[in-house]
Short mmCIF file of N, CA and C in Angstrom, two decimals:
data_model
loop_
_atom_site.label_atom_id
_atom_site.label_comp_id
_atom_site.label_asym_id
_atom_site.label_seq_id
_atom_site.Cartn_x
_atom_site.Cartn_y
_atom_site.Cartn_z
N MET A 282 11.79 1.42 8.17
CA MET A 282 10.57 2.17 8.47
C MET A 282 10.58 3.45 7.63
N ARG A 283 9.41 3.80 7.17
CA ARG A 283 9.25 5.05 6.45
C ARG A 283 8.62 6.05 7.41
N ILE A 284 9.26 7.20 7.56
CA ILE A 284 8.80 8.24 8.46
C ILE A 284 8.40 9.44 7.62
N VAL A 285 7.23 10.00 7.91
CA VAL A 285 6.71 11.12 7.14
C VAL A 285 6.52 12.31 8.08
N HIS A 286 6.91 13.50 7.60
CA HIS A 286 6.74 14.72 8.37
C HIS A 286 6.02 15.76 7.53
N SER A 287 5.07 16.48 8.16
CA SER A 287 4.44 17.63 7.52
C SER A 287 4.25 18.71 8.58
N ARG A 288 4.16 19.96 8.11
CA ARG A 288 4.07 21.09 9.03
C ARG A 288 3.31 22.23 8.39
N SER A 289 2.50 22.91 9.19
CA SER A 289 1.90 24.17 8.76
C SER A 289 2.37 25.25 9.72
N SER A 290 2.43 26.47 9.23
CA SER A 290 2.97 27.57 10.02
C SER A 290 1.95 28.15 10.99
N THR A 291 0.69 28.16 10.61
CA THR A 291 -0.34 28.79 11.44
C THR A 291 -1.54 27.87 11.57
N ALA A 292 -2.40 28.21 12.53
CA ALA A 292 -3.61 27.42 12.75
C ALA A 292 -4.59 27.52 11.59
N THR A 293 -4.49 28.58 10.78
CA THR A 293 -5.41 28.74 9.66
C THR A 293 -4.94 28.01 8.40
N GLN A 294 -3.70 27.56 8.38
CA GLN A 294 -3.20 26.82 7.23
C GLN A 294 -3.60 25.35 7.33
N SER A 295 -3.80 24.75 6.20
CA SER A 295 -4.19 23.35 6.14
C SER A 295 -2.99 22.48 5.77
N LEU A 296 -3.03 21.25 6.19
CA LEU A 296 -2.01 20.27 5.80
C LEU A 296 -2.44 19.48 4.56
N LEU A 297 -3.59 19.83 3.97
CA LEU A 297 -4.14 19.04 2.87
C LEU A 297 -3.22 18.95 1.65
N ARG A 298 -2.59 20.06 1.26
CA ARG A 298 -1.70 20.03 0.10
C ARG A 298 -0.57 19.04 0.32
N GLN A 299 0.05 19.11 1.50
CA GLN A 299 1.14 18.18 1.81
C GLN A 299 0.62 16.75 1.87
N ARG A 300 -0.55 16.57 2.48
CA ARG A 300 -1.12 15.22 2.56
C ARG A 300 -1.41 14.67 1.17
N TYR A 301 -1.85 15.53 0.25
CA TYR A 301 -2.11 15.08 -1.12
C TYR A 301 -0.80 14.55 -1.75
N ILE A 302 0.25 15.33 -1.66
CA ILE A 302 1.54 14.93 -2.25
C ILE A 302 2.03 13.64 -1.61
N LEU A 303 1.93 13.55 -0.30
CA LEU A 303 2.39 12.35 0.40
C LEU A 303 1.51 11.14 0.07
N THR A 304 0.21 11.37 -0.10
CA THR A 304 -0.71 10.28 -0.45
C THR A 304 -0.42 9.76 -1.84
N GLU A 305 -0.09 10.66 -2.77
CA GLU A 305 0.28 10.23 -4.12
C GLU A 305 1.51 9.33 -4.10
N ALA A 306 2.36 9.50 -3.10
CA ALA A 306 3.56 8.66 -2.95
C ALA A 306 3.25 7.38 -2.17
N GLY A 307 1.98 7.22 -1.74
CA GLY A 307 1.57 5.99 -1.06
C GLY A 307 1.92 5.95 0.41
N LEU A 308 2.20 7.10 1.01
CA LEU A 308 2.61 7.11 2.42
C LEU A 308 1.42 7.22 3.37
N PRO A 309 0.67 8.34 3.40
CA PRO A 309 -0.60 8.27 4.12
C PRO A 309 -1.67 7.74 3.17
N VAL A 310 -2.72 7.24 3.75
CA VAL A 310 -3.83 6.69 2.98
C VAL A 310 -5.08 7.50 3.32
N ARG A 311 -5.84 7.87 2.31
CA ARG A 311 -7.05 8.67 2.52
C ARG A 311 -8.13 7.80 3.12
N THR A 312 -8.80 8.32 4.14
CA THR A 312 -9.93 7.64 4.75
C THR A 312 -11.19 8.14 4.07
N GLU A 313 -11.88 7.28 3.41
CA GLU A 313 -13.07 7.66 2.64
C GLU A 313 -14.14 8.28 3.54
N GLY A 314 -14.76 9.35 3.04
CA GLY A 314 -15.88 9.97 3.73
C GLY A 314 -15.51 10.89 4.88
N VAL A 315 -14.23 11.10 5.12
CA VAL A 315 -13.80 11.96 6.21
C VAL A 315 -13.01 13.11 5.60
N ALA A 316 -13.45 14.35 5.84
CA ALA A 316 -12.86 15.52 5.18
C ALA A 316 -11.34 15.59 5.34
N GLU A 317 -10.84 15.47 6.54
CA GLU A 317 -9.40 15.57 6.77
C GLU A 317 -8.82 14.19 7.13
N GLY A 318 -9.53 13.13 6.76
CA GLY A 318 -9.16 11.80 7.22
C GLY A 318 -8.02 11.16 6.44
N PHE A 319 -6.90 11.02 7.10
CA PHE A 319 -5.75 10.32 6.53
C PHE A 319 -5.17 9.46 7.64
N HIS A 320 -4.64 8.34 7.27
CA HIS A 320 -3.91 7.53 8.25
C HIS A 320 -2.67 6.97 7.55
N PRO A 321 -1.64 6.63 8.31
CA PRO A 321 -0.42 6.13 7.68
C PRO A 321 -0.64 4.78 7.01
N ALA A 322 0.02 4.58 5.88
CA ALA A 322 0.01 3.27 5.23
C ALA A 322 0.81 2.31 6.11
N GLU A 323 0.72 1.04 5.80
CA GLU A 323 1.46 0.05 6.57
C GLU A 323 2.96 0.33 6.48
N GLY A 324 3.63 0.29 7.60
CA GLY A 324 5.07 0.52 7.65
C GLY A 324 5.47 1.99 7.62
N VAL A 325 4.49 2.88 7.85
CA VAL A 325 4.75 4.32 7.81
C VAL A 325 4.40 4.93 9.16
N LEU A 326 5.30 5.77 9.66
CA LEU A 326 5.01 6.58 10.85
C LEU A 326 4.77 8.00 10.37
N LEU A 327 3.66 8.59 10.77
CA LEU A 327 3.27 9.91 10.31
C LEU A 327 3.35 10.90 11.48
N PHE A 328 4.14 11.97 11.29
CA PHE A 328 4.31 13.01 12.30
C PHE A 328 3.95 14.35 11.69
N GLU A 329 3.11 15.11 12.38
CA GLU A 329 2.69 16.41 11.88
C GLU A 329 2.94 17.49 12.93
N ASP A 330 3.34 18.66 12.46
CA ASP A 330 3.54 19.84 13.30
C ASP A 330 2.56 20.91 12.82
N PRO A 331 1.29 20.85 13.22
CA PRO A 331 0.36 21.90 12.80
C PRO A 331 0.61 23.18 13.59
N ALA A 332 0.47 24.31 12.93
CA ALA A 332 0.62 25.62 13.57
C ALA A 332 1.94 25.76 14.31
N THR A 333 3.02 25.42 13.61
CA THR A 333 4.36 25.53 14.19
C THR A 333 5.17 26.50 13.34
N THR A 334 5.56 27.61 13.90
CA THR A 334 6.28 28.63 13.16
C THR A 334 7.62 28.13 12.64
N SER A 335 8.00 28.64 11.50
CA SER A 335 9.30 28.28 10.92
C SER A 335 10.44 28.94 11.67
N LYS A 336 10.12 29.84 12.60
CA LYS A 336 11.18 30.48 13.40
C LYS A 336 11.80 29.51 14.40
N ILE A 337 11.09 28.42 14.68
CA ILE A 337 11.64 27.37 15.53
C ILE A 337 12.48 26.46 14.64
N PRO A 338 13.76 26.26 14.93
CA PRO A 338 14.57 25.37 14.09
C PRO A 338 13.94 23.98 13.97
N ALA A 339 14.09 23.37 12.83
CA ALA A 339 13.45 22.08 12.54
C ALA A 339 13.72 21.04 13.62
N LEU A 340 14.94 20.94 14.06
CA LEU A 340 15.30 19.91 15.04
C LEU A 340 14.72 20.16 16.42
N GLU A 341 14.17 21.36 16.65
CA GLU A 341 13.61 21.71 17.95
C GLU A 341 12.07 21.66 17.97
N ARG A 342 11.46 21.33 16.86
CA ARG A 342 9.99 21.29 16.79
C ARG A 342 9.47 20.02 17.47
N PRO A 343 8.24 20.09 18.01
CA PRO A 343 7.69 18.94 18.74
C PRO A 343 7.71 17.62 17.96
N ALA A 344 7.26 17.64 16.72
CA ALA A 344 7.21 16.39 15.95
C ALA A 344 8.61 15.83 15.70
N PHE A 345 9.60 16.71 15.55
CA PHE A 345 10.94 16.19 15.27
C PHE A 345 11.50 15.46 16.47
N GLY A 346 11.12 15.87 17.67
CA GLY A 346 11.54 15.11 18.86
C GLY A 346 11.00 13.69 18.81
N LYS A 347 9.76 13.54 18.33
CA LYS A 347 9.16 12.20 18.19
C LYS A 347 9.83 11.42 17.07
N ILE A 348 10.18 12.13 15.99
CA ILE A 348 10.89 11.49 14.88
C ILE A 348 12.24 10.96 15.37
N ALA A 349 12.94 11.78 16.14
CA ALA A 349 14.26 11.39 16.65
C ALA A 349 14.17 10.13 17.51
N ALA A 350 13.09 10.02 18.28
CA ALA A 350 12.91 8.85 19.13
C ALA A 350 12.56 7.60 18.32
N ALA A 351 11.91 7.78 17.17
CA ALA A 351 11.43 6.65 16.38
C ALA A 351 12.40 6.19 15.29
N ALA A 352 13.30 7.08 14.86
CA ALA A 352 14.16 6.79 13.70
C ALA A 352 15.29 5.84 14.04
N HIS A 353 15.57 4.97 13.09
CA HIS A 353 16.68 4.01 13.21
C HIS A 353 17.49 4.04 11.92
N PRO A 354 18.74 3.59 11.95
CA PRO A 354 19.54 3.52 10.73
C PRO A 354 18.81 2.72 9.65
N GLY A 355 18.82 3.24 8.44
CA GLY A 355 18.15 2.60 7.31
C GLY A 355 16.74 3.12 7.07
N ASP A 356 16.17 3.85 8.03
CA ASP A 356 14.84 4.44 7.84
C ASP A 356 14.93 5.59 6.84
N THR A 357 13.79 5.98 6.31
CA THR A 357 13.71 7.11 5.38
C THR A 357 12.76 8.15 5.95
N LEU A 358 13.23 9.39 6.05
CA LEU A 358 12.42 10.53 6.46
C LEU A 358 11.95 11.24 5.20
N THR A 359 10.63 11.30 5.01
CA THR A 359 10.06 11.88 3.80
C THR A 359 9.20 13.08 4.14
N MET A 360 9.29 14.10 3.30
CA MET A 360 8.41 15.26 3.41
C MET A 360 7.99 15.68 2.02
N SER A 361 6.89 16.41 1.94
CA SER A 361 6.38 16.81 0.63
C SER A 361 7.28 17.82 -0.04
N GLU A 362 7.73 18.82 0.72
CA GLU A 362 8.60 19.87 0.18
C GLU A 362 9.59 20.27 1.25
N LEU A 363 10.80 20.57 0.86
CA LEU A 363 11.85 20.89 1.82
C LEU A 363 11.50 22.09 2.68
N PHE A 364 10.84 23.10 2.11
CA PHE A 364 10.54 24.31 2.87
C PHE A 364 9.54 24.05 4.00
N ARG A 365 8.81 22.92 3.97
CA ARG A 365 7.89 22.62 5.07
C ARG A 365 8.67 22.20 6.32
N LEU A 366 9.90 21.75 6.14
CA LEU A 366 10.73 21.38 7.29
C LEU A 366 11.79 22.44 7.56
N CYS A 367 12.45 22.91 6.51
CA CYS A 367 13.58 23.83 6.66
C CYS A 367 13.29 25.15 5.96
N ARG A 368 13.64 26.25 6.61
CA ARG A 368 13.42 27.56 6.02
C ARG A 368 14.70 28.27 5.61
N ASP A 369 15.85 27.75 6.03
CA ASP A 369 17.10 28.41 5.65
C ASP A 369 18.20 27.36 5.52
N LEU A 370 19.32 27.79 5.01
CA LEU A 370 20.44 26.89 4.75
C LEU A 370 20.98 26.25 6.04
N ILE A 371 20.96 26.99 7.11
CA ILE A 371 21.44 26.46 8.40
C ILE A 371 20.56 25.27 8.81
N ASP A 372 19.25 25.43 8.69
CA ASP A 372 18.32 24.36 9.03
C ASP A 372 18.49 23.15 8.10
N ILE A 373 18.67 23.41 6.82
CA ILE A 373 18.88 22.32 5.86
C ILE A 373 20.11 21.51 6.24
N HIS A 374 21.20 22.20 6.56
CA HIS A 374 22.43 21.50 6.96
C HIS A 374 22.25 20.75 8.27
N ALA A 375 21.52 21.33 9.21
CA ALA A 375 21.29 20.66 10.50
C ALA A 375 20.51 19.36 10.31
N VAL A 376 19.46 19.40 9.49
CA VAL A 376 18.66 18.20 9.23
C VAL A 376 19.49 17.17 8.46
N ARG A 377 20.21 17.63 7.45
CA ARG A 377 21.06 16.71 6.68
C ARG A 377 22.09 16.04 7.60
N ASP A 378 22.74 16.83 8.45
CA ASP A 378 23.73 16.27 9.37
C ASP A 378 23.09 15.28 10.34
N TRP A 379 21.89 15.64 10.84
CA TRP A 379 21.18 14.75 11.75
C TRP A 379 20.90 13.41 11.07
N CYS A 380 20.41 13.47 9.84
CA CYS A 380 20.10 12.25 9.08
C CYS A 380 21.37 11.43 8.83
N GLN A 381 22.42 12.09 8.38
CA GLN A 381 23.67 11.37 8.10
C GLN A 381 24.23 10.72 9.35
N HIS A 382 24.21 11.41 10.46
CA HIS A 382 24.75 10.90 11.71
C HIS A 382 24.00 9.66 12.18
N ARG A 383 22.69 9.60 11.89
CA ARG A 383 21.86 8.48 12.34
C ARG A 383 21.61 7.43 11.27
N GLY A 384 22.14 7.64 10.07
CA GLY A 384 21.95 6.68 8.99
C GLY A 384 20.54 6.69 8.43
N VAL A 385 19.87 7.83 8.52
CA VAL A 385 18.51 7.98 8.02
C VAL A 385 18.57 8.68 6.66
N LYS A 386 17.86 8.13 5.68
CA LYS A 386 17.80 8.75 4.35
C LYS A 386 16.78 9.87 4.38
N LEU A 387 17.05 10.93 3.64
CA LEU A 387 16.13 12.07 3.55
C LEU A 387 15.55 12.10 2.14
N ARG A 388 14.22 12.13 2.04
CA ARG A 388 13.54 12.14 0.74
C ARG A 388 12.58 13.32 0.70
N VAL A 389 12.74 14.16 -0.30
CA VAL A 389 11.86 15.31 -0.50
C VAL A 389 11.09 15.08 -1.78
N LEU A 390 9.77 14.97 -1.69
CA LEU A 390 8.95 14.58 -2.84
C LEU A 390 8.84 15.64 -3.91
N SER A 391 8.90 16.91 -3.56
CA SER A 391 8.75 17.94 -4.58
C SER A 391 9.86 17.86 -5.61
N ALA A 392 10.94 17.19 -5.28
CA ALA A 392 12.04 17.01 -6.22
C ALA A 392 11.89 15.69 -6.98
N ASP A 393 10.87 14.91 -6.66
CA ASP A 393 10.66 13.61 -7.28
C ASP A 393 9.79 13.78 -8.53
N PRO A 394 10.33 13.55 -9.73
CA PRO A 394 9.56 13.78 -10.96
C PRO A 394 8.36 12.85 -11.10
N LYS A 395 8.27 11.78 -10.33
CA LYS A 395 7.14 10.85 -10.42
C LYS A 395 5.91 11.39 -9.71
N ILE A 396 6.07 12.40 -8.85
CA ILE A 396 4.94 12.95 -8.11
C ILE A 396 4.38 14.15 -8.85
N PRO A 397 3.16 14.07 -9.36
CA PRO A 397 2.58 15.21 -10.09
C PRO A 397 2.17 16.32 -9.13
N PRO A 398 2.14 17.56 -9.61
CA PRO A 398 1.66 18.64 -8.75
C PRO A 398 0.18 18.48 -8.49
N PRO A 399 -0.31 18.98 -7.33
CA PRO A 399 -1.74 18.86 -7.05
C PRO A 399 -2.59 19.65 -8.05
N ARG A 400 -3.78 19.14 -8.29
CA ARG A 400 -4.70 19.86 -9.20
C ARG A 400 -5.36 20.98 -8.44
N SER A 401 -5.59 22.10 -9.10
CA SER A 401 -6.24 23.23 -8.44
C SER A 401 -7.71 23.01 -8.31
#
């Protein structure tokens, strides 16, 4: 299973930039004619944490609890950019350890040279 996570820090921030990057990777699919319309591609679970402060550790955020319940060994957890999930080294290590302990692969698209940056 492919699991996708995105997060915004405040209610005024949009998830569109992250959705664009994830859509370019074929994970969510754009729904035509709907401004914010995206749905997961086949075989993808999509979890979003809108308006969730980075002061809450990644593993304690609402969407991550759902990810933890859905993830199985061999699954891949994908995010557009690492800073959308983790804000410091402690958080990065916690997520990495969580993934390793459960046999879940971690994929960060901003490090993937095949994904172009969004157009302005």
